[in-house]
mmCIF file of C-alpha atoms and ligand atoms in Angstrom:
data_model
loop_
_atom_site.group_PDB
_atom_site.id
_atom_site.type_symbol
_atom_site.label_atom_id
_atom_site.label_comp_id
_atom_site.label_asym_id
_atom_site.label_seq_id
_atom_site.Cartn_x
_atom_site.Cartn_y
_atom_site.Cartn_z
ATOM 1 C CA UNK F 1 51.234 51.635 -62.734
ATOM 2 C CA UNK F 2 48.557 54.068 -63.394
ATOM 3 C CA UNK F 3 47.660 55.022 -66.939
ATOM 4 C CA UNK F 4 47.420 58.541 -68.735
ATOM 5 C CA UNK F 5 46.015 58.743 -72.276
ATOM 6 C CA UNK F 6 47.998 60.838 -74.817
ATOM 7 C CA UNK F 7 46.276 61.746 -77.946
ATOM 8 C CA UNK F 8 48.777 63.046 -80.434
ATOM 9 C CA UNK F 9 47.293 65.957 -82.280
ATOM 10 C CA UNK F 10 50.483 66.507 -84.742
ATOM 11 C CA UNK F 11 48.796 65.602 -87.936
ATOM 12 C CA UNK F 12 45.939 68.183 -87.414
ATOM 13 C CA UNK F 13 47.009 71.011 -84.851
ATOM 14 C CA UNK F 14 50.653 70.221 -86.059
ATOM 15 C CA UNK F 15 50.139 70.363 -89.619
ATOM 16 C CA UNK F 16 47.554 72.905 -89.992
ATOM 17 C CA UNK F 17 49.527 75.696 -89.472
ATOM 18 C CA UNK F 18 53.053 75.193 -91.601
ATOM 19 C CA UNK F 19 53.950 76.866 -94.518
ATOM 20 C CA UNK F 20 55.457 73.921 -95.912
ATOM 21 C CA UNK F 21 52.559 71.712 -97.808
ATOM 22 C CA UNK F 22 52.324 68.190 -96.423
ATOM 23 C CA UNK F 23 51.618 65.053 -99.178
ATOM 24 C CA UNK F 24 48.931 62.894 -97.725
ATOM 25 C CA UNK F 25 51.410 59.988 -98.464
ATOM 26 C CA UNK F 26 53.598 61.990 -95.796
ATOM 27 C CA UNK F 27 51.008 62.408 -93.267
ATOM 28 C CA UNK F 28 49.935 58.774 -93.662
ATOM 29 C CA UNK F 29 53.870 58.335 -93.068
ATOM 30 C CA UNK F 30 54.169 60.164 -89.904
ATOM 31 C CA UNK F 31 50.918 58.562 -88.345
ATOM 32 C CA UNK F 32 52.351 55.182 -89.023
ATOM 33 C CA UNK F 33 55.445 55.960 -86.966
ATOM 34 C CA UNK F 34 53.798 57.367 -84.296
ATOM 35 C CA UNK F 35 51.481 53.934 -84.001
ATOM 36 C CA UNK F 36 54.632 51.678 -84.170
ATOM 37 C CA UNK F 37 55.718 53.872 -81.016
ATOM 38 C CA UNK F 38 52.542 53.341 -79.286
ATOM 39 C CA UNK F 39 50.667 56.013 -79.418
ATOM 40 C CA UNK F 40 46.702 54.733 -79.775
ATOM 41 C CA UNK F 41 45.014 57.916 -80.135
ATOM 42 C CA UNK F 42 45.329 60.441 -83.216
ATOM 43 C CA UNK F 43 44.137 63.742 -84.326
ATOM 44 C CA UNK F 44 44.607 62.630 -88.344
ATOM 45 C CA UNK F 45 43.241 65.965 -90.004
ATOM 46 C CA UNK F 46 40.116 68.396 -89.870
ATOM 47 C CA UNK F 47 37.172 68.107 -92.213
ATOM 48 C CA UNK F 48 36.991 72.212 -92.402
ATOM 49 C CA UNK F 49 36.993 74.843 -95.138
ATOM 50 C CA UNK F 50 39.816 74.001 -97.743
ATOM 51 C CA UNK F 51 40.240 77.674 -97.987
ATOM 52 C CA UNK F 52 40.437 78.474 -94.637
ATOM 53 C CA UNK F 53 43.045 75.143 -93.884
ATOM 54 C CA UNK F 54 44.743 74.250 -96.757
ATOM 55 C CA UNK F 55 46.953 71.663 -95.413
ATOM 56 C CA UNK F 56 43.647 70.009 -94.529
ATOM 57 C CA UNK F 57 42.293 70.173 -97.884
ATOM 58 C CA UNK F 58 43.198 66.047 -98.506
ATOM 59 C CA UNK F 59 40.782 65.028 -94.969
ATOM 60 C CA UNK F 60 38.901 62.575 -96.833
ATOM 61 C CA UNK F 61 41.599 60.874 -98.613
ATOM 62 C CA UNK F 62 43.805 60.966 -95.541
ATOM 63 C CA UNK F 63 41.224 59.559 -93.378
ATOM 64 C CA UNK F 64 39.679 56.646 -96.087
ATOM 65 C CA UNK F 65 43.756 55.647 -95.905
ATOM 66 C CA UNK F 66 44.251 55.410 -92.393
ATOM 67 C CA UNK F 67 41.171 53.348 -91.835
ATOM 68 C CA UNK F 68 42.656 50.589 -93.909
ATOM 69 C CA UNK F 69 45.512 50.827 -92.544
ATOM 70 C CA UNK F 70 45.387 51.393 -88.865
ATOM 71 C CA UNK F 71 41.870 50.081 -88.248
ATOM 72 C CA UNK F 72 42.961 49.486 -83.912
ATOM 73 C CA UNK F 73 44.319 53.271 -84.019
ATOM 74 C CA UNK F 74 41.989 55.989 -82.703
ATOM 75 C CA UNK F 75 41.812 58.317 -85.518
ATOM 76 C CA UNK F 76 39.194 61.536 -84.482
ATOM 77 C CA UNK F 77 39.076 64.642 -86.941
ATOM 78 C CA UNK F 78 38.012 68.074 -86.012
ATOM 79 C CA UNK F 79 34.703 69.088 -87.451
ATOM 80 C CA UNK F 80 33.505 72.803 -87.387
ATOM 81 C CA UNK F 81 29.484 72.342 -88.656
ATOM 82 C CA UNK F 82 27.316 70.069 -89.586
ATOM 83 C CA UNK F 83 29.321 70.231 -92.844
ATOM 84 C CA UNK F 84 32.053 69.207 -91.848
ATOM 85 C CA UNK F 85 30.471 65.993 -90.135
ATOM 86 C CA UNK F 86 29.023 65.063 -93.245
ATOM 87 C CA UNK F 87 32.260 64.678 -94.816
ATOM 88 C CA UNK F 88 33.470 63.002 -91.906
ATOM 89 C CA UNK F 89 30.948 60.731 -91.722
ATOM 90 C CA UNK F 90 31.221 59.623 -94.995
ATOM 91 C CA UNK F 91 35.207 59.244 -95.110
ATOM 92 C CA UNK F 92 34.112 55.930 -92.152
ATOM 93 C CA UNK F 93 34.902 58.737 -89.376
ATOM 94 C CA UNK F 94 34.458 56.905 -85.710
ATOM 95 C CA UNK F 95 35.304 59.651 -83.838
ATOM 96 C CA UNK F 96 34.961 63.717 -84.272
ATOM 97 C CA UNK F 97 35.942 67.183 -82.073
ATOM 98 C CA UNK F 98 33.871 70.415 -82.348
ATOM 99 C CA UNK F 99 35.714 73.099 -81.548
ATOM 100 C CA UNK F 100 34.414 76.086 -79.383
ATOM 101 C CA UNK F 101 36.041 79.101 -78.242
ATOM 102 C CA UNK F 102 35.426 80.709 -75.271
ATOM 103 C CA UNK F 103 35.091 83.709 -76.520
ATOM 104 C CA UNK F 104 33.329 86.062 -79.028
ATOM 105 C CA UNK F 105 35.915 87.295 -81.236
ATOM 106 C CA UNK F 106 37.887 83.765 -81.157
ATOM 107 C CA UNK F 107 34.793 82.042 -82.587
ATOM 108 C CA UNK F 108 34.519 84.726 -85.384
ATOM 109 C CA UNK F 109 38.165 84.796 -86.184
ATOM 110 C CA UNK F 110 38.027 80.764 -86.158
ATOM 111 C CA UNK F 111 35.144 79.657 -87.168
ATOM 112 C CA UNK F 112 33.189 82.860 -88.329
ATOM 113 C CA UNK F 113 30.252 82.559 -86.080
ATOM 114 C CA UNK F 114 29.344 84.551 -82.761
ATOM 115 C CA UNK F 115 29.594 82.671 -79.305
ATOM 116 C CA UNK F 116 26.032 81.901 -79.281
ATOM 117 C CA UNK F 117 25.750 80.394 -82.896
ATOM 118 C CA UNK F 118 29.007 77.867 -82.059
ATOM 119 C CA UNK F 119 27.515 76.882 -78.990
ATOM 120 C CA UNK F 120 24.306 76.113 -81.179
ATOM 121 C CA UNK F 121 26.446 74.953 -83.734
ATOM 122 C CA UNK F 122 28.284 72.276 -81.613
ATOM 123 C CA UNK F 123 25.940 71.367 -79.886
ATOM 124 C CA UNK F 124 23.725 70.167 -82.837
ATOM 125 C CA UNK F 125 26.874 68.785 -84.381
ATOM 126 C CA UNK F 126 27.592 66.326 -81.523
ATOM 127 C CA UNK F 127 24.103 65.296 -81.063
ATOM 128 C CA UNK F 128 24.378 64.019 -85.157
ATOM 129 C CA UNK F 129 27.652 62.739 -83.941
ATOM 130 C CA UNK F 130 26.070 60.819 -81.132
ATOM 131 C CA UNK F 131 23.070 59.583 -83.151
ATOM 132 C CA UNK F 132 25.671 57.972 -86.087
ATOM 133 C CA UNK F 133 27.102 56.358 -82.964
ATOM 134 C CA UNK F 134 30.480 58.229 -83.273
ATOM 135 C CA UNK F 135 32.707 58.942 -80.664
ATOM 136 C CA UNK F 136 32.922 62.380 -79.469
ATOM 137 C CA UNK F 137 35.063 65.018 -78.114
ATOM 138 C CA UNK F 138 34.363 69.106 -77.572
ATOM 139 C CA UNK F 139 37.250 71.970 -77.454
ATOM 140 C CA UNK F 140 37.111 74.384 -75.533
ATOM 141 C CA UNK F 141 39.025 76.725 -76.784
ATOM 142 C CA UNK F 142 41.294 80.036 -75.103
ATOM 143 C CA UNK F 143 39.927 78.506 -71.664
ATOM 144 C CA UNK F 144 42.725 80.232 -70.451
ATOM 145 C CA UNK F 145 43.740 83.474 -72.374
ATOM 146 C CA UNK F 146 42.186 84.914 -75.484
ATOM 147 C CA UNK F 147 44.656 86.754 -77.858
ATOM 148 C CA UNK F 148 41.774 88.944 -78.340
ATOM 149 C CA UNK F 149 39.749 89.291 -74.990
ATOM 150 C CA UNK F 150 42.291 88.367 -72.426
ATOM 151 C CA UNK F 151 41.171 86.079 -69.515
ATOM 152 C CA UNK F 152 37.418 84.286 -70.123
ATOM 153 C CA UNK F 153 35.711 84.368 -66.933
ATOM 154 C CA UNK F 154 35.692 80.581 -65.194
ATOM 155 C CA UNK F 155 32.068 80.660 -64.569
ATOM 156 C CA UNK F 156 31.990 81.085 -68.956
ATOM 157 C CA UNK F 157 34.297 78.093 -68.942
ATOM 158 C CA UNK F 158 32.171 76.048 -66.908
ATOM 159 C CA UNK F 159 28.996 76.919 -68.421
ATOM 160 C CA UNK F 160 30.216 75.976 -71.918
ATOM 161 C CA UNK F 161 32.267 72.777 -70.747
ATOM 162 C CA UNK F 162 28.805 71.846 -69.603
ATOM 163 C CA UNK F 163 26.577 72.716 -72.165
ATOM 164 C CA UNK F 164 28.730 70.254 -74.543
ATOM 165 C CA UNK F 165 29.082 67.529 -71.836
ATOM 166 C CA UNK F 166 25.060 67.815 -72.120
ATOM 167 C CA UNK F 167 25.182 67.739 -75.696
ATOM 168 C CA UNK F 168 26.742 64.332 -75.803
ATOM 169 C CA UNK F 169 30.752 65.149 -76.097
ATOM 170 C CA UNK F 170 32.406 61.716 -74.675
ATOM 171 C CA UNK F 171 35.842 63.998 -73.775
ATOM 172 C CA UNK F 172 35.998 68.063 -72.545
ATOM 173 C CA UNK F 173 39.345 69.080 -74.270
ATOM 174 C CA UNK F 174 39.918 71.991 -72.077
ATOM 175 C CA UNK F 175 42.698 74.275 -74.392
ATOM 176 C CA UNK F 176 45.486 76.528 -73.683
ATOM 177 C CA UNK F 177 45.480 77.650 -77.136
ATOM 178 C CA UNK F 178 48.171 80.110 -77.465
ATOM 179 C CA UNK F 179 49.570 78.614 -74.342
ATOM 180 C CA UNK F 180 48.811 81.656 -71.485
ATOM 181 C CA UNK F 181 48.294 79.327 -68.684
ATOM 182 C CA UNK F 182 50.182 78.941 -65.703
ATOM 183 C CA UNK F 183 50.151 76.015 -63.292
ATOM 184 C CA UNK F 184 48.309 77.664 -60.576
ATOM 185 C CA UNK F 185 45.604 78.878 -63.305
ATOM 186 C CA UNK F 186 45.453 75.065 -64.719
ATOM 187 C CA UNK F 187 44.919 73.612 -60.845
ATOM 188 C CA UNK F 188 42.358 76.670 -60.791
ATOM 189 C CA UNK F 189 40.379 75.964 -63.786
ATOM 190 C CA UNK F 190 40.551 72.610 -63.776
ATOM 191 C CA UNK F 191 39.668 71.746 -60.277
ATOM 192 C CA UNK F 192 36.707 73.739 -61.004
ATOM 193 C CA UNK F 193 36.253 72.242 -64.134
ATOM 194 C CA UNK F 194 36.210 68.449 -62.004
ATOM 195 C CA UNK F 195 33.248 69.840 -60.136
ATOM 196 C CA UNK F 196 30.691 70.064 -63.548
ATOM 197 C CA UNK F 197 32.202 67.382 -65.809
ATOM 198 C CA UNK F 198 33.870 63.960 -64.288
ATOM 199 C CA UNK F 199 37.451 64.052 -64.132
ATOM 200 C CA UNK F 200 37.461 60.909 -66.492
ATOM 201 C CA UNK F 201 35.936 62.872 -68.998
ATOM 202 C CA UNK F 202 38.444 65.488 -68.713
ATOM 203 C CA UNK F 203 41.373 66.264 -71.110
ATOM 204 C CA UNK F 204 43.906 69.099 -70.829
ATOM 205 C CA UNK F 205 45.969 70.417 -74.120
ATOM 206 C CA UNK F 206 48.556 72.331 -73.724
ATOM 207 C CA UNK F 207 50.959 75.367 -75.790
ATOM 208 C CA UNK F 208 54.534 75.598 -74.707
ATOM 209 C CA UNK F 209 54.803 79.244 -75.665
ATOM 210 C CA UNK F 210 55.980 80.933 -72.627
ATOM 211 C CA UNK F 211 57.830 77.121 -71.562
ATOM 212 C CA UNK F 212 55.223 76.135 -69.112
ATOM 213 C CA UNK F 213 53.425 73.382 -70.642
ATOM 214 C CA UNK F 214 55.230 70.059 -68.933
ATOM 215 C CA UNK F 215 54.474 72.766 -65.504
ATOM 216 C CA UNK F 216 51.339 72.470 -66.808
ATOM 217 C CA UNK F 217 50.512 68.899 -67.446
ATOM 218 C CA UNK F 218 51.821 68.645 -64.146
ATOM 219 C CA UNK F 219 49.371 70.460 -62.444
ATOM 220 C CA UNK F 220 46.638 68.789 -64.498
ATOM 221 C CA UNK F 221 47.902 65.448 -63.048
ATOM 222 C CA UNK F 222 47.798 66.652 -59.995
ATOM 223 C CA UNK F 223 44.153 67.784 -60.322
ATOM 224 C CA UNK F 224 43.420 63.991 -61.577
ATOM 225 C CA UNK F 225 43.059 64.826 -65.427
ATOM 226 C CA UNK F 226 44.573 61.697 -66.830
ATOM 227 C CA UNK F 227 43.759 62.489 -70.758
ATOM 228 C CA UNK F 228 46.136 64.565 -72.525
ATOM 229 C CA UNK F 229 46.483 66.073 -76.018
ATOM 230 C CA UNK F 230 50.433 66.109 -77.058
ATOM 231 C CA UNK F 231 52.472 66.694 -80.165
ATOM 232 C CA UNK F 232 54.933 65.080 -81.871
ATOM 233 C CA UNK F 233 58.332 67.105 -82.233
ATOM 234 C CA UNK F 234 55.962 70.195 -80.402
ATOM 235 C CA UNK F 235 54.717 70.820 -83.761
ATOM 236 C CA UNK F 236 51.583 73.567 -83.833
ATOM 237 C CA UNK F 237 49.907 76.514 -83.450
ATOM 238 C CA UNK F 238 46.524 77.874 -84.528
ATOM 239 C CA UNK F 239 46.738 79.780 -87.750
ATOM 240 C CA UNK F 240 43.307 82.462 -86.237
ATOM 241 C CA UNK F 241 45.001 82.865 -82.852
ATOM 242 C CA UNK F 242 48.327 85.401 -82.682
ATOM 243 C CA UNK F 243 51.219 84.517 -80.976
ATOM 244 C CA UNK F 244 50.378 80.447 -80.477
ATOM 245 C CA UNK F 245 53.207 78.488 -80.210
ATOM 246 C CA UNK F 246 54.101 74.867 -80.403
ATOM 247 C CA UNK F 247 51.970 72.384 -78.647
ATOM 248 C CA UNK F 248 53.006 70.183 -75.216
ATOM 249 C CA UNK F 249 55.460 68.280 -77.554
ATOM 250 C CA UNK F 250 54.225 64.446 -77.096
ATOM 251 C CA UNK F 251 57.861 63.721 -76.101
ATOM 252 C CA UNK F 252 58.272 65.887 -73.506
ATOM 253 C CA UNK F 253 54.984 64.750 -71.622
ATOM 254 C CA UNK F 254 55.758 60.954 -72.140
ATOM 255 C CA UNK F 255 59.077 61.558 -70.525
ATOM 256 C CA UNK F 256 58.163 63.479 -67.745
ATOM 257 C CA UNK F 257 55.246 61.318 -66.922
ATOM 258 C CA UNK F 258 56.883 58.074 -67.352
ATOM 259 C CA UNK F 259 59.546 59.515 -64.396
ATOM 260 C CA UNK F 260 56.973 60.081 -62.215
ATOM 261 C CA UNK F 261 55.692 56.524 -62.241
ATOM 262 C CA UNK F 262 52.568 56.937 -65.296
ATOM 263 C CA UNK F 263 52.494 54.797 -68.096
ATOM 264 C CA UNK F 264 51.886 55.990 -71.158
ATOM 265 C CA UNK F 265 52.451 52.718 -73.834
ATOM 266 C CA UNK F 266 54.433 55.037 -75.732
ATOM 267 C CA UNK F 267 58.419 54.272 -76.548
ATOM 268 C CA UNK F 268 60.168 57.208 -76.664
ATOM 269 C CA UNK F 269 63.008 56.092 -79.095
ATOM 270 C CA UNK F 270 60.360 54.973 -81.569
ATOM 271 C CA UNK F 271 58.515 58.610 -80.773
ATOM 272 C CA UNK F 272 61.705 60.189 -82.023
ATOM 273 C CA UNK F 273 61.337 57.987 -85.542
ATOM 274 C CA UNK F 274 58.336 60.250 -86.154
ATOM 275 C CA UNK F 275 60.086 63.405 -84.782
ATOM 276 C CA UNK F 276 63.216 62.970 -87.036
ATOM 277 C CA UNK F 277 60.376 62.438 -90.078
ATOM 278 C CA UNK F 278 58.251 65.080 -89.027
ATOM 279 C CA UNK F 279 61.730 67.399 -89.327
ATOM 280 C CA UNK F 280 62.242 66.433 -92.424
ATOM 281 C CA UNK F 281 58.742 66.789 -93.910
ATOM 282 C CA UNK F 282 58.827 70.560 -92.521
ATOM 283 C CA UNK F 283 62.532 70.994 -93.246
ATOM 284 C CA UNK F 284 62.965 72.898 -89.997
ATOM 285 C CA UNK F 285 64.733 71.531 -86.354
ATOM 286 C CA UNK F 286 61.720 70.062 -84.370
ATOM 287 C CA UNK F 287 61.188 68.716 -80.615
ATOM 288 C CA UNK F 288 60.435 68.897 -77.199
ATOM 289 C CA UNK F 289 62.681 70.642 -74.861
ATOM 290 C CA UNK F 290 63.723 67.106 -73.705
ATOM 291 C CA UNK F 291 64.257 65.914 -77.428
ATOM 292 C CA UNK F 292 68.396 67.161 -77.283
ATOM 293 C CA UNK F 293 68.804 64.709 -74.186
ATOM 294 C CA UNK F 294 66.513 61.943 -75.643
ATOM 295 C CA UNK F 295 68.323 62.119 -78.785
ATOM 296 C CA UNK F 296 72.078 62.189 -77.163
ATOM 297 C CA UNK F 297 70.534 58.975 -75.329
ATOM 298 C CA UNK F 298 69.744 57.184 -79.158
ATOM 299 C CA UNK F 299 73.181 58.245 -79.845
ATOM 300 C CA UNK F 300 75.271 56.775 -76.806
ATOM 301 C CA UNK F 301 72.855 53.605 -77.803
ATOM 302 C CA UNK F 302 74.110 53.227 -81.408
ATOM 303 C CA UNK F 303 77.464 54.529 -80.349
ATOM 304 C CA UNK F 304 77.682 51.660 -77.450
ATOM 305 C CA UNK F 305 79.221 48.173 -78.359
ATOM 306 C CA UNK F 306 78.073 46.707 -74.962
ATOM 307 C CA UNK F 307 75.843 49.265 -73.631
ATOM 308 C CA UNK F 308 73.076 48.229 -74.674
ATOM 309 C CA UNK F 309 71.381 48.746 -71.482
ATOM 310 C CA UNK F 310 71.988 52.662 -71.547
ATOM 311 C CA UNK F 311 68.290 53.230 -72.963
ATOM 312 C CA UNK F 312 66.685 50.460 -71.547
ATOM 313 C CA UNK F 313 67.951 51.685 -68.225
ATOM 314 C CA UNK F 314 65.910 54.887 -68.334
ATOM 315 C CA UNK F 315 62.657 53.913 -66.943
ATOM 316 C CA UNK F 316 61.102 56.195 -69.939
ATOM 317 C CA UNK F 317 62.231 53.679 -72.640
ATOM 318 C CA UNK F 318 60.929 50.840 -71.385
ATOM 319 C CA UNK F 319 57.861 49.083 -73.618
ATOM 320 C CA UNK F 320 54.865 49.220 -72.087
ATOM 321 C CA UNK F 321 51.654 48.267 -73.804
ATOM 322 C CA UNK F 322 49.841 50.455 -75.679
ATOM 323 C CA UNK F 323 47.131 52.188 -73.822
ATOM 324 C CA UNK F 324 44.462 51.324 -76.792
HETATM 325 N N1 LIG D 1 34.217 71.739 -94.880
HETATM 326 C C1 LIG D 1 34.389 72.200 -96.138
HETATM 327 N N2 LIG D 1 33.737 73.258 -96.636
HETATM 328 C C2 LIG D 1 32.873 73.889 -95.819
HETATM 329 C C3 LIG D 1 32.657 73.469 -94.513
HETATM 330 C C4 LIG D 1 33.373 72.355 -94.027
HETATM 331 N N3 LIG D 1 33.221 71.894 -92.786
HETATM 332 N N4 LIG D 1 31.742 74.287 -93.945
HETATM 333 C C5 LIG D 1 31.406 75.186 -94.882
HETATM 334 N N5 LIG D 1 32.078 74.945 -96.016
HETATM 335 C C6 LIG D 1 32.017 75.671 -97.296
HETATM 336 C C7 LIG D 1 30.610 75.991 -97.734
HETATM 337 O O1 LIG D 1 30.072 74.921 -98.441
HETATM 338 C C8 LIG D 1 30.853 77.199 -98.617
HETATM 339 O O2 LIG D 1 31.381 76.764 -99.842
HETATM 340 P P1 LIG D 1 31.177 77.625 -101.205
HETATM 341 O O3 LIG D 1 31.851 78.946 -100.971
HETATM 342 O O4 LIG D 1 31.853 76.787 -102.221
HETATM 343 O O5 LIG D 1 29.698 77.740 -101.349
HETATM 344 C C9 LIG D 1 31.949 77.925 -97.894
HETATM 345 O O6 LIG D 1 32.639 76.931 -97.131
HETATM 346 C C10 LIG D 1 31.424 79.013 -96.986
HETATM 347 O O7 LIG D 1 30.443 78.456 -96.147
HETATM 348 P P2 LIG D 1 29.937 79.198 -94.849
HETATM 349 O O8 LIG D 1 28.963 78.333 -94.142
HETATM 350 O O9 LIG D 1 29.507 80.597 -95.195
HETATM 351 O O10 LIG D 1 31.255 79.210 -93.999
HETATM 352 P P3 LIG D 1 32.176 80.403 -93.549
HETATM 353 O O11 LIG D 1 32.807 81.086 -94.696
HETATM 354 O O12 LIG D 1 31.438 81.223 -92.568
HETATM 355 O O13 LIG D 1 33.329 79.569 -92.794
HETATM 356 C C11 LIG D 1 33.979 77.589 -91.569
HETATM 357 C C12 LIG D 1 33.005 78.736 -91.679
HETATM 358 C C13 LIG D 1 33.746 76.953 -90.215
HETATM 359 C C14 LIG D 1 33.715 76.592 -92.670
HETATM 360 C C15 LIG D 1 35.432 78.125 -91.718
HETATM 361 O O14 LIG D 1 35.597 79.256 -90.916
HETATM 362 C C16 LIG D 1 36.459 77.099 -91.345
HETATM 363 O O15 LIG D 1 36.627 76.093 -92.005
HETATM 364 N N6 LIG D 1 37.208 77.308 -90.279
HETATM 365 C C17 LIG D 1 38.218 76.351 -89.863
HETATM 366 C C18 LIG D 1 38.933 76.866 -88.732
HETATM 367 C C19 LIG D 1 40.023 75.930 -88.287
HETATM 368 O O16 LIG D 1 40.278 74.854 -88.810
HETATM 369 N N7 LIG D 1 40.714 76.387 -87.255
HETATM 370 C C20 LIG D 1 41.772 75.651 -86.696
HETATM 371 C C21 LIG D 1 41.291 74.630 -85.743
HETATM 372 S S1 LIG D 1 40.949 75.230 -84.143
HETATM 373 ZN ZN1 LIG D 2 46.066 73.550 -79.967
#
């Protein structure tokens, strides 16, 4: 069975935006479930401006936690600057994103800096990366729709997926940040996108604003992307970008690539452990738009003297092995 990889981006592009102030006990909490459902790659937190992020503020006690804990777990924070890698670096960071927006007025609402100076400033920050030996991956952010400019030109997209492939970034995170796209845009982009950077090198992340984003991951398998960012519960949203909704919600893309024959080493009943936790952290109803029908299948499972097969019966419960 072929393999996708799912990094679940809940603790950072979940968390980052809620009103409700997460305890880094909490977010230690809600990692640890979703590594006991077998999820092997993490966004934990972002090393950026406390003021800016405040949710974020607790990135180096977060991450110096998580590295005893879950040593085997990939664990990559988002980095702005050459700042921000710093404090990565010396939290034990393995693995870092720079995020770039593709366009003008996104990288000064996000990051305060013109196009030109976060190109400049991303590239220089994965080279460092590179040359501590870290892992890397580059954003590209509103590669689909900018709440601000509309539609970046592909050429743009290419151009700046390339310039960070140069500059060392292991993974291309191509972004749907406030979740415009549509599948024929994603085949579009993305099958352009395959001609510049390998396809192994690829990832896709995905907003479920206007209900598209399983349509979407879809048409990214199709292309051949096989690396996906997901959330938990569908948690996120960028606090600098209007009108972003929830991300792909990590349930929602396990399930619907699981019944078209992928693997992703994630169980889905454990998944909903972190969901229900998540919900409770944020004190609001979380999930995927498959979560009702997952979670009437945990209840027909409990409810069941002998049917203990009803879950195990779904091809999307079955334990695979993590994809580590
Ligand atoms: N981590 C913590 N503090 C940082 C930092 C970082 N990575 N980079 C800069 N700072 C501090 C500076 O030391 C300075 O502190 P001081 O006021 O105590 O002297 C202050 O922030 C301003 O520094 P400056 O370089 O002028 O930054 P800025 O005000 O232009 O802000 C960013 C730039 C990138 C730090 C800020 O916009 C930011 O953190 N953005 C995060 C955006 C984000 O997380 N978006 C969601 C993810 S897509
Ligand atoms: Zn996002």
């Amino acid at each position: 069975m072929e393999q996708i990889f799912i990094t679940d981006v809940s603790p950072r592009d979940g968390l980052q935006n809620q009103a409700v102030q997460v305890s880094t006990v909490a977010k230690v909490h809600l990692i640890r479930l979703l590594f006991q459902a077998g999820v092997a790659s993490v966004e934990a937190t972002s090393f950026v401006s406390p003021k800016a992020v405040p949710q974020m503020a607790d990135a180096t006690e977060l991450l110096r936690q998580l590295n005893i804990a879950f040593p085997t777990l990939r664990r990559s924070v988002l980095v702005p600057n050459l700042k921000g890698l710093e404090r990565a670096y010396n939290a034990g960071a393995k693995e870092i994103a720079v995020v770039l927006a593709a366009t003008q007025t996104m990288n000064q609402k996000n990051i305060n800096m013109s196009l030109d100076a976060a190109v400049n400033a991303s590239e220089e920050t994965l080279r460092a990366a590179r040359e501590q030996g870290m892992r890397t991956r580059a954003y590209i952010a509103v590669a689909f729709d900018c709440p601000f400019e509309g539609v970046p030109p592909l050429n743009r997209i290419l151009t700046l997926a390339r310039k960070m492939f140069d500059a060392g970034a292991n993974e291309i995170v191509i972004a749907d940040t406030i979740g415009a796209a549509s599948p024929a845009d994603v085949k579009e982009r993305l099958t352009a996108l395959a001609n510049v950077i390998p396809l192994t090198q690829l990832a896709a992340h995905f907003h479920d604003t206007r209900g598209m984003a399983v349509a979407n991951a879809w048409a990214a398998l199709e292309v051949g992307v096989r690396r996906f960012d997901a959330s938990a519960g569908g948690i996120g949203g960028c606090p600098f970008a209007p009108g972003a909704a929830g991300n792909l919600a990590t349930e929602d893309l396990v399930l619907m690539a699981e019944r078209s024959g992928f693997a992703t080493g994630i169980n889905l009943e454990r998944l909903l452990d972190a969901v229900d936790f998540a919900e409770i952290e944020l004190k609001r109803p979380l999930g995927g738009r498959s979560s009702t029908w997952l979670r009437r299948q945990r209840e027909k499972k409990i409810a069941s003297v002998s049917g203990a097969n009803v879950l195990s019966s779904s091809p999307a419960y079955v334990d695979s092995q993590p994809n580590r």
